[in-house]
CSV table of C-alpha atoms in Angstrom, one decimal:
chain,number,residue,atom,x,y,z
A,1,SER,CA,7.1,-107.1,-20.2
A,2,GLN,CA,7.9,-105.7,-24.0
A,3,GLU,CA,10.9,-103.6,-24.4
A,4,CYS,CA,10.7,-100.0,-25.2
A,5,THR,CA,13.8,-97.7,-27.0
A,6,ASP,CA,14.7,-95.0,-25.2
A,7,GLY,CA,12.6,-92.4,-24.6
A,8,TYR,CA,9.8,-95.0,-24.8
A,9,GLU,CA,8.2,-97.3,-22.1
A,10,TRP,CA,5.0,-99.6,-22.1
A,11,ASP,CA,2.3,-98.8,-21.5
A,12,VAL,CA,0.6,-101.7,-20.1
A,13,GLU,CA,-2.9,-100.7,-20.8
A,14,SER,CA,-3.4,-99.9,-24.1
A,15,GLN,CA,-0.5,-102.7,-25.0
A,16,HIS,CA,2.4,-100.1,-26.6
A,17,CYS,CA,4.9,-98.5,-26.1
A,18,LYS,CA,4.1,-94.8,-25.1
A,19,ASP,CA,6.2,-91.6,-25.3
A,20,ILE,CA,8.2,-90.5,-21.7
A,21,ASN,CA,7.1,-86.7,-21.2
A,22,GLU,CA,10.7,-86.4,-19.6
A,23,CYS,CA,9.5,-81.9,-18.8
A,24,GLN,CA,7.1,-83.7,-16.2
A,25,THR,CA,10.0,-86.4,-14.8
A,26,ILE,CA,13.4,-84.9,-15.1
A,27,ALA,CA,13.5,-81.8,-12.3
A,28,GLU,CA,14.4,-78.9,-14.3
A,29,ALA,CA,15.5,-81.0,-18.3
A,30,CYS,CA,16.5,-77.3,-18.9
A,31,GLN,CA,18.5,-75.0,-17.0
A,32,GLY,CA,18.2,-70.5,-16.9
A,33,GLU,CA,16.4,-68.9,-19.8
A,34,MET,CA,15.4,-72.4,-21.2
A,35,LYS,CA,12.3,-74.2,-22.1
A,36,CYS,CA,11.5,-77.8,-22.7
A,37,PHE,CA,9.5,-78.8,-25.1
A,38,ASN,CA,8.6,-82.8,-25.4
A,39,HIS,CA,8.9,-84.3,-28.4
A,40,TYR,CA,9.5,-88.1,-29.5
A,41,GLY,CA,11.4,-90.5,-27.1
A,42,GLY,CA,13.2,-87.7,-26.2
A,43,TYR,CA,12.8,-83.6,-25.1
A,44,LEU,CA,14.1,-81.0,-26.6
A,45,CYS,CA,15.2,-77.3,-24.7
A,46,LEU,CA,14.3,-74.1,-26.4
A,47,PRO,CA,13.8,-70.7,-25.6
A,48,ARG,CA,10.6,-69.3,-23.4
A,49,SER,CA,9.8,-67.3,-27.0
A,50,ALA,CA,10.2,-69.6,-29.5
A,51,SER,CA,7.4,-71.6,-31.0
A,52,VAL,CA,7.5,-75.3,-31.9
A,53,ILE,CA,4.3,-76.6,-33.6
A,54,THR,CA,3.9,-79.8,-33.2
A,55,ALA,CA,-0.6,-80.0,-33.3
A,56,PRO,CA,-3.0,-78.2,-35.1
A,57,GLU,CA,-3.7,-74.5,-33.9
A,58,PRO,CA,-6.5,-72.9,-32.5
A,59,SER,CA,-9.9,-72.0,-34.0
A,60,SER,CA,-10.0,-68.7,-32.8
A,61,GLN,CA,-8.5,-66.9,-29.6
A,62,SER,CA,-11.4,-68.3,-28.1
A,63,VAL,CA,-10.5,-71.1,-27.9
A,64,ALA,CA,-9.1,-72.0,-24.5
A,65,ILE,CA,-9.3,-76.3,-24.6
A,66,LEU,CA,-7.5,-78.2,-27.1
A,67,PRO,CA,-8.2,-81.7,-28.1
A,68,VAL,CA,-6.0,-84.6,-27.6
A,69,GLU,CA,-6.9,-87.7,-30.1
A,70,SER,CA,-6.4,-90.6,-28.5
A,71,ASN,CA,-4.2,-92.3,-30.7
A,72,GLU,CA,-1.8,-89.2,-30.8
A,73,ALA,CA,-0.9,-89.6,-27.3
A,74,PHE,CA,2.7,-89.0,-27.7
A,75,ILE,CA,2.0,-85.7,-29.4
A,76,PRO,CA,2.3,-82.8,-26.8
A,77,CYS,CA,0.4,-79.4,-27.5
A,78,PRO,CA,1.0,-76.7,-28.8
A,79,VAL,CA,2.9,-74.1,-27.1
A,80,GLY,CA,1.6,-72.2,-24.6
A,81,TYR,CA,-0.4,-74.3,-22.7
A,82,ASP,CA,-0.8,-76.8,-20.6
A,83,ALA,CA,-1.8,-80.8,-21.2
A,84,GLN,CA,-4.5,-81.4,-18.0
A,85,GLY,CA,-5.6,-85.1,-18.6
A,86,GLU,CA,-6.8,-84.9,-22.7
A,87,ASP,CA,-7.1,-82.1,-23.1
A,88,CYS,CA,-4.6,-78.9,-23.6
A,89,VAL,CA,-5.6,-75.5,-21.6
A,90,ASP,CA,-4.4,-71.9,-21.8
A,91,MET,CA,-1.5,-71.7,-19.9
A,92,ASP,CA,-1.0,-68.1,-18.1
A,93,GLU,CA,2.4,-67.1,-18.3
A,94,CYS,CA,2.5,-64.1,-16.2
A,95,VAL,CA,0.7,-66.5,-13.3
A,96,LEU,CA,3.2,-68.7,-14.3
A,97,ASP,CA,6.4,-65.9,-14.6
A,98,LEU,CA,7.0,-68.0,-17.1
A,99,HIS,CA,7.4,-64.1,-19.3
A,100,ASP,CA,11.1,-62.3,-20.3
A,101,CYS,CA,9.0,-58.8,-20.2
A,102,GLN,CA,11.2,-56.0,-18.0
A,103,PRO,CA,11.1,-55.1,-14.8
A,104,SER,CA,9.6,-51.5,-16.2
A,105,GLN,CA,7.3,-53.5,-18.3
A,106,GLN,CA,3.6,-55.8,-17.9
A,107,CYS,CA,2.8,-58.8,-18.8
A,108,VAL,CA,-0.5,-59.5,-20.3
A,109,ASN,CA,-1.8,-63.0,-20.6
A,110,THR,CA,-2.9,-64.4,-24.3
A,111,VAL,CA,-4.8,-66.8,-26.1
A,112,GLY,CA,-1.5,-69.4,-26.2
A,113,THR,CA,0.9,-67.0,-25.6
A,114,TYR,CA,1.1,-63.5,-23.3
A,115,SER,CA,2.7,-60.1,-24.6
A,116,CYS,CA,5.1,-57.2,-22.9
A,117,GLN,CA,2.8,-53.3,-22.3
A,118,CYS,CA,4.0,-50.7,-20.9
A,119,PRO,CA,1.8,-48.6,-18.9
A,120,ASP,CA,0.0,-45.8,-19.5
A,121,GLY,CA,2.1,-42.7,-19.3
A,122,TYR,CA,5.1,-45.4,-21.1
A,123,SER,CA,6.4,-45.9,-24.5
A,124,LYS,CA,8.7,-48.4,-26.1
A,125,ILE,CA,12.2,-48.2,-27.5
A,126,GLY,CA,13.9,-51.5,-28.0
A,127,ILE,CA,13.0,-53.6,-25.4
A,128,GLU,CA,12.8,-50.5,-22.3
A,129,CYS,CA,9.7,-48.4,-21.3
A,130,VAL,CA,10.9,-45.5,-21.3
A,131,ASP,CA,8.9,-42.4,-19.9
A,132,ILE,CA,6.6,-39.7,-22.1
A,133,ASP,CA,7.6,-36.2,-21.7
A,134,GLU,CA,4.1,-35.6,-22.4
A,135,CYS,CA,5.2,-31.5,-21.3
A,136,ARG,CA,7.3,-31.0,-24.8
A,137,TYR,CA,3.6,-31.6,-25.5
A,138,ARG,CA,3.3,-28.1,-24.4
A,139,TYR,CA,0.1,-28.5,-23.5
A,140,CYS,CA,0.4,-26.2,-20.1
A,141,GLN,CA,-0.5,-22.6,-20.4
A,142,HIS,CA,2.2,-22.1,-17.6
A,143,ARG,CA,4.1,-24.1,-16.0
A,144,CYS,CA,4.4,-28.0,-16.5
A,145,VAL,CA,6.1,-30.9,-14.1
A,146,ASN,CA,7.1,-34.2,-15.4
A,147,VAL,CA,6.9,-36.9,-13.6
A,148,PRO,CA,7.0,-41.3,-14.1
A,149,GLY,CA,4.4,-42.4,-15.8
A,150,SER,CA,2.5,-39.0,-16.1
A,151,PHE,CA,2.0,-34.8,-15.2
A,152,SER,CA,0.8,-32.0,-13.8
A,153,CYS,CA,0.5,-28.4,-15.1
A,154,GLU,CA,1.4,-25.8,-12.3
A,155,CYS,CA,0.4,-21.6,-13.0
A,156,GLU,CA,3.1,-18.7,-12.2
A,157,PRO,CA,2.8,-16.2,-8.6
A,158,GLY,CA,-0.6,-14.6,-8.9
A,159,PHE,CA,-2.6,-17.8,-10.2
A,160,GLN,CA,-4.2,-20.4,-10.0
A,161,LEU,CA,-5.8,-23.7,-12.7
A,162,ALA,CA,-8.2,-23.7,-13.4
A,163,GLY,CA,-11.0,-26.7,-13.9
A,164,ASN,CA,-9.9,-28.2,-16.9
A,165,ASN,CA,-6.0,-28.5,-15.0
A,166,ARG,CA,-4.0,-27.1,-17.4
A,167,SER,CA,-5.3,-23.2,-17.9
A,168,CYS,CA,-3.9,-20.6,-15.2
A,169,VAL,CA,-6.7,-17.7,-13.7
A,170,ASP,CA,-6.2,-15.7,-12.1
A,171,VAL,CA,-6.5,-14.6,-8.7
A,172,ASN,CA,-7.9,-12.0,-7.1
A,173,GLU,CA,-5.4,-11.9,-3.8
A,174,CYS,CA,-7.5,-8.4,-2.0
A,175,GLU,CA,-10.8,-11.1,-1.5
A,176,MET,CA,-8.6,-13.9,-0.6
A,177,GLY,CA,-6.5,-12.3,2.6
A,178,ALA,CA,-5.2,-9.7,0.7
A,179,PRO,CA,-1.7,-7.9,3.6
A,180,CYS,CA,-2.9,-5.1,2.6
A,181,GLN,CA,-4.3,-2.4,6.1
A,182,GLN,CA,-6.0,-0.1,3.9
A,183,LYS,CA,-6.5,-0.5,-0.1
A,184,CYS,CA,-5.8,-3.7,-2.0
A,185,TYR,CA,-6.1,-3.2,-6.3
A,186,ASN,CA,-6.3,-6.6,-8.2
A,187,THR,CA,-3.9,-7.2,-11.3
A,188,TYR,CA,-3.3,-9.4,-13.4
A,189,GLY,CA,-0.9,-12.2,-12.0
A,190,THR,CA,-0.5,-10.2,-8.8
A,191,PHE,CA,-1.7,-7.5,-6.1
A,192,LEU,CA,-0.9,-3.4,-5.2
A,193,CYS,CA,-1.1,-1.9,-1.5
A,194,ARG,CA,-2.3,1.9,-1.6
A,195,CYS,CA,-2.7,4.3,0.7
A,196,GLU,CA,-5.8,6.7,2.0
A,197,PRO,CA,-4.8,10.4,1.8
A,198,GLY,CA,-2.4,11.6,4.6
A,199,TYR,CA,-0.8,8.2,4.7
A,200,GLU,CA,2.5,6.7,3.2
A,201,LEU,CA,2.9,3.3,1.4
A,202,GLY,CA,5.8,1.5,4.4
A,203,PRO,CA,9.1,-0.1,3.7
A,204,ASP,CA,6.9,-4.1,2.7
A,205,GLY,CA,4.4,-2.5,0.5
A,206,HIS,CA,1.3,-3.5,2.3
A,207,SER,CA,2.0,-1.7,6.1
A,208,CYS,CA,0.2,2.3,5.9
A,209,ASN,CA,2.9,4.8,7.8
A,210,ASP,CA,1.4,8.5,9.1
A,211,VAL,CA,2.3,11.4,7.0
A,212,ASP,CA,3.4,14.0,9.5
A,213,GLU,CA,2.3,17.0,7.1
A,214,CYS,CA,4.0,19.9,9.8
A,215,SER,CA,7.7,18.6,9.2
A,216,TYR,CA,7.4,18.6,5.5
A,217,SER,CA,7.1,22.9,4.8
A,218,SER,CA,6.3,26.0,8.4
A,219,TYR,CA,4.1,27.4,5.9
A,220,LEU,CA,1.5,25.0,6.1
A,221,CYS,CA,0.1,27.1,8.8
A,222,GLN,CA,0.2,30.7,9.7
A,223,PHE,CA,1.2,29.4,13.5
A,224,GLN,CA,1.2,26.3,14.8
A,225,CYS,CA,0.6,22.5,13.0
A,226,VAL,CA,-0.6,19.8,13.8
A,227,ASN,CA,-0.8,16.2,12.8
A,228,ASP,CA,-2.9,14.2,13.8
A,229,PRO,CA,-3.6,10.6,12.2
A,230,GLY,CA,-3.7,10.8,8.0
A,231,ARG,CA,-4.2,14.6,8.2
A,232,PHE,CA,-2.5,17.2,10.0
A,233,SER,CA,-5.0,20.9,11.5
A,234,CYS,CA,-3.6,24.5,12.1
A,235,ILE,CA,-4.4,26.3,15.3
A,236,CYS,CA,-4.3,29.6,16.7
A,237,PRO,CA,-2.9,31.7,19.7
A,238,GLU,CA,-5.0,32.4,22.4
A,239,GLY,CA,-7.0,34.8,21.7
A,240,TYR,CA,-7.0,34.6,17.8
A,241,GLN,CA,-9.3,32.2,14.9
A,242,LEU,CA,-8.6,30.4,13.1
A,243,GLN,CA,-8.9,32.0,10.0
A,244,GLY,CA,-9.7,29.6,6.7
A,245,THR,CA,-7.4,26.3,7.6
A,246,ARG,CA,-4.3,28.2,7.8
A,247,LEU,CA,-4.3,31.6,9.0
A,248,CYS,CA,-5.2,33.6,12.3
A,249,GLN,CA,-7.3,36.1,13.1
A,250,ASP,CA,-7.4,38.4,15.8
A,251,VAL,CA,-10.5,38.4,17.9
A,252,ASN,CA,-12.0,41.2,18.8
A,253,GLU,CA,-13.7,40.9,22.1
A,254,CYS,CA,-15.1,43.8,22.3
A,255,GLU,CA,-18.0,43.0,19.9
A,256,THR,CA,-18.0,40.0,21.1
A,257,ASP,CA,-19.5,41.3,24.5
A,258,ILE,CA,-16.7,38.8,26.3
A,259,HIS,CA,-14.3,41.6,27.4
A,260,GLN,CA,-14.6,41.9,31.2
A,261,CYS,CA,-14.3,45.6,31.3
A,262,GLY,CA,-16.9,47.6,33.9
A,263,GLU,CA,-19.0,50.5,33.9
A,264,GLY,CA,-17.3,54.1,33.3
A,265,GLN,CA,-14.6,51.8,31.1
A,266,THR,CA,-13.9,51.6,27.6
A,267,CYS,CA,-12.5,48.3,26.1
A,268,ILE,CA,-9.9,48.4,23.6
A,269,ASN,CA,-9.6,45.6,21.6
A,270,ILE,CA,-5.5,44.5,21.0
A,271,HIS,CA,-4.1,42.1,18.3
A,272,GLY,CA,-3.9,38.8,20.6
A,273,GLY,CA,-6.4,40.1,23.4
A,274,TYR,CA,-8.1,43.9,24.8
A,275,GLN,CA,-7.4,46.8,27.2
A,276,CYS,CA,-10.1,48.6,29.1
A,277,THR,CA,-9.1,51.9,29.9
A,278,ASP,CA,-11.3,54.9,31.9
A,279,SER,CA,-14.3,56.2,29.6
A,280,ASN,CA,-13.4,59.6,31.4
A,281,ARG,CA,-9.1,60.6,31.2
A,282,CYS,CA,-9.0,63.6,31.7
A,283,ARG,CA,-7.3,65.5,34.5
A,284,GLU,CA,-7.5,69.0,35.9
A,285,PRO,CA,-6.7,71.3,34.6
A,286,TYR,CA,-8.9,69.3,31.1
A,287,VAL,CA,-12.6,69.2,32.0
A,288,HIS,CA,-13.8,66.1,29.4
A,289,VAL,CA,-16.0,67.9,26.7
A,290,SER,CA,-16.5,64.3,24.1
A,291,ASP,CA,-16.3,61.2,24.0
A,292,ASN,CA,-11.4,61.2,23.9
A,293,ARG,CA,-11.7,64.6,24.4
A,294,CYS,CA,-10.7,66.9,26.8
A,295,VAL,CA,-10.3,70.6,26.5
A,296,CYS,CA,-7.4,72.8,28.6
A,297,PRO,CA,-9.8,76.5,29.4
A,298,VAL,CA,-8.1,79.4,27.9
A,299,ILE,CA,-9.9,81.4,31.1
A,300,LYS,CA,-7.6,78.7,34.6
A,301,PRO,CA,-4.7,80.6,33.9
A,302,GLU,CA,-2.6,76.9,34.2
A,303,CYS,CA,-3.7,76.5,31.0
A,304,ARG,CA,-1.7,79.3,29.0
A,305,ASP,CA,1.5,76.7,28.6
A,306,LEU,CA,-0.5,74.1,27.4
A,307,PRO,CA,-1.6,72.8,24.8
A,308,PHE,CA,-5.5,73.9,24.2
A,309,SER,CA,-6.8,70.0,23.6
A,310,ILE,CA,-5.6,66.6,24.7
A,311,VAL,CA,-7.5,63.6,22.0
A,312,HIS,CA,-7.1,60.1,23.5
A,313,ARG,CA,-6.4,56.9,20.2
A,314,TYR,CA,-5.8,54.0,20.2
A,315,MET,CA,-4.7,51.5,17.3
A,316,SER,CA,-3.2,47.7,17.9
A,317,ILE,CA,0.1,46.4,15.1
A,318,THR,CA,1.8,43.0,13.9
A,319,SER,CA,5.1,42.1,16.0
A,320,GLU,CA,8.5,42.3,13.0
A,321,ARG,CA,5.9,44.4,10.5
A,322,SER,CA,8.0,45.6,8.0
A,323,VAL,CA,9.6,49.8,7.6
A,324,PRO,CA,9.7,52.5,7.8
A,325,SER,CA,6.2,52.1,7.4
A,326,ASP,CA,3.6,54.7,8.2
A,327,ILE,CA,0.6,53.7,11.2
A,328,PHE,CA,-1.4,56.9,11.7
A,329,GLN,CA,-2.2,59.9,10.2
A,330,ILE,CA,-3.0,62.6,11.7
A,331,GLN,CA,-5.1,65.5,11.0
A,332,ALA,CA,-6.0,69.1,11.5
A,333,THR,CA,-10.1,69.3,12.2
A,334,SER,CA,-10.1,73.2,12.1
A,335,VAL,CA,-8.0,75.3,10.0
A,336,TYR,CA,-8.1,78.7,10.0
A,337,PRO,CA,-6.8,81.8,7.4
A,338,GLY,CA,-2.8,82.6,7.6
A,339,VAL,CA,-2.5,80.0,10.2
A,340,TYR,CA,0.7,77.5,9.6
A,341,ASN,CA,0.6,73.9,11.2
A,342,THR,CA,4.1,72.2,12.6
A,343,PHE,CA,3.9,68.3,14.2
A,344,ARG,CA,6.3,67.3,16.0
A,345,ILE,CA,6.7,63.8,18.6
A,346,ARG,CA,6.4,65.4,21.9
A,347,SER,CA,7.0,62.6,24.1
A,348,GLY,CA,6.7,58.7,24.5
A,349,ASP,CA,9.8,58.5,21.9
A,350,ASP,CA,12.7,57.7,24.0
A,351,ILE,CA,15.0,55.7,21.7
A,352,GLY,CA,14.0,57.2,18.5
A,353,GLU,CA,10.9,54.0,16.9
A,354,PHE,CA,8.9,56.4,15.1
A,355,TYR,CA,9.5,59.4,13.7
A,356,ILE,CA,6.9,62.5,12.1
A,357,ARG,CA,6.7,62.7,7.7
A,358,GLN,CA,5.0,66.2,8.0
A,359,MET,CA,2.4,65.6,4.2
A,360,ASN,CA,0.6,69.4,4.0
A,361,ASN,CA,-0.2,72.0,6.3
A,362,ILE,CA,-3.0,70.3,7.9
A,363,SER,CA,-1.7,66.2,8.3
A,364,ALA,CA,1.0,64.7,8.9
A,365,MET,CA,2.3,60.6,9.2
A,366,LEU,CA,3.3,59.0,12.4
A,367,VAL,CA,5.8,56.3,10.4
A,368,LEU,CA,7.4,53.0,12.8
A,369,ALA,CA,11.1,53.6,11.9
A,370,ARG,CA,12.1,50.9,13.4
A,371,ALA,CA,11.3,46.8,13.9
A,372,VAL,CA,9.7,46.0,16.7
A,373,THR,CA,8.6,42.5,18.8
A,374,GLY,CA,5.9,42.9,21.1
A,375,PRO,CA,3.6,42.4,23.3
A,376,ILE,CA,5.0,45.7,24.1
A,377,GLU,CA,2.5,49.0,24.1
A,378,TYR,CA,3.9,53.0,23.6
A,379,THR,CA,2.1,55.4,24.3
A,380,LEU,CA,3.4,59.3,22.7
A,381,GLU,CA,2.7,62.4,22.3
A,382,LEU,CA,1.4,63.9,18.9
A,383,GLU,CA,2.0,68.0,19.3
A,384,MET,CA,0.5,69.7,16.2
A,385,VAL,CA,1.5,73.4,16.8
A,386,SER,CA,-0.7,76.4,15.4
A,387,VAL,CA,0.9,80.1,14.7
A,388,ASN,CA,-0.3,83.2,12.6
A,389,PRO,CA,2.3,85.3,12.3
A,390,LEU,CA,0.7,88.3,11.5
A,391,MET,CA,-1.5,88.2,15.0
A,392,SER,CA,1.8,86.8,17.0
A,393,TYR,CA,-0.8,83.3,17.7
A,394,GLN,CA,0.2,80.0,18.9
A,395,THR,CA,-2.0,77.4,19.5
A,396,SER,CA,-1.0,73.5,20.2
A,397,SER,CA,-3.2,70.3,20.4
A,398,ALA,CA,-2.3,67.0,22.0
A,399,LEU,CA,-2.8,63.5,20.2
A,400,ARG,CA,-2.2,61.3,22.7
A,401,LEU,CA,-1.9,57.6,21.4
A,402,SER,CA,-1.1,54.6,22.4
A,403,VAL,CA,0.6,51.6,20.5
A,404,PHE,CA,0.3,48.4,21.2
A,405,VAL,CA,2.0,45.4,19.2
A,406,GLY,CA,0.9,42.5,19.0
A,407,PRO,CA,2.6,39.4,20.4
A,408,TYR,CA,2.4,38.0,17.1
A,409,THR,CA,3.3,38.1,12.8
A,410,PHE,CA,-0.3,38.0,12.3
C-alpha cells in the first residue's frame, strides 16, 4: 500500500490519498459548545455560530442540495450543510439541538443556518426575550392586566367587556336580577333600590321595610291610627263614622232609623249613641199640651206653688270642652208689659259646673263653668221667674234640660 501523510488515508478505488473526516471518525472531536469542521489533513473546532466558507455558497435560499465535485472529495460541505453521498443537504439545527437560542427564544431553521426569534408578545433585549407590557399603551378603557406574552382588559364593577374586548359598557343590573325588593333604577355603573310609598329602604340598601306612620304623630287620626303594610288608616269608635280620612263624626241613629225606640218613645241623638225617652213626660198635676211641654192648670190648687209650665229639652256636648263655654240659650216665649224676668238654676247643678248669665229681660245663657269628661248626663231644671210689681203678679216657667256629655272630645 501507498504511504499517506497524517490526516489522509489510501483510497484503493481512486488510487489516491483521501482526506480523513475526523469529525465523523473521532467521537466527540470537539467539546462543549464548539463545532467540528473537517479540514485538509485535520479538523477545526469552532463556535457553532462560526461560518467557514470552504465551498461556493448556494445561489438561492431555496436550494437545499449542493453538488460536490468528484475531484474535490476532500472539501467539506459549507457550514449548515451535511454531506449525504455526493450532495450537501441543509442541516436542521433546531431539531438536532445544535443552536444556541436562549430558553426564552424559539429556534427557527433557515437554509444553511437558523435564527432565534421571540414568541408573540415578547421583544428581544440583548439575547433575552422580554415580555412586552401592552398595558402601557392604554389599550383598555378601564383596567389592563398584563400576562406573559399577552394582556387582557377588565372592567370596573357595574360594567362588562364589549365585543371589541377593550371597551366597557354599562350593565343593567335591574334586568340581571338586582336584589331590589321593590323598585330598581339602573344608573351608569351601578343601580339604586327604591321603595313604594309607605315603605323605607333598609340598611342593606335592598330591602323595603314598612313605615309605621302611626308612631310618628298622634295627630294623624282624630281617634285611632291603624298601621297597615305600606299605609295607615284611621278608625272611629262605635257610634261614630269616618269623615274624610282622619276625622270622626257622630252617627245620628235617630235619623238613620237604626235605633230601637218603641211606640210612645222619642229618639234622642247623643254623641256616640242615642237614648229613648217617653214622648209624654208630664206628671201630675201637669197635663201634656204640646210636644215636650207640660202645663199645670191654675184651677188646680196644687199648681199654686209650681211653675206654670215645664218644657223638656235635650242637648249633647263633647268631653273636655274649653271653659267657660256658652252651651244653651234660654229665651222667654211670652213677653208682657211691665214684667221683669229673672233666670236661675233651680236644681241639678250640685257642684257648680254650670251658671246662668242673664243677657237681658227675656233671655239668658247657660254656661259650662268647669271642664267635664263623659260619658255623663246632667238633668238641669232652669227657671224663669216673671214679676209684675204694679199688679203684684208673679209666675214662673221651667226648662228641664238634659245635658249629655259624650265620651270623646269630638
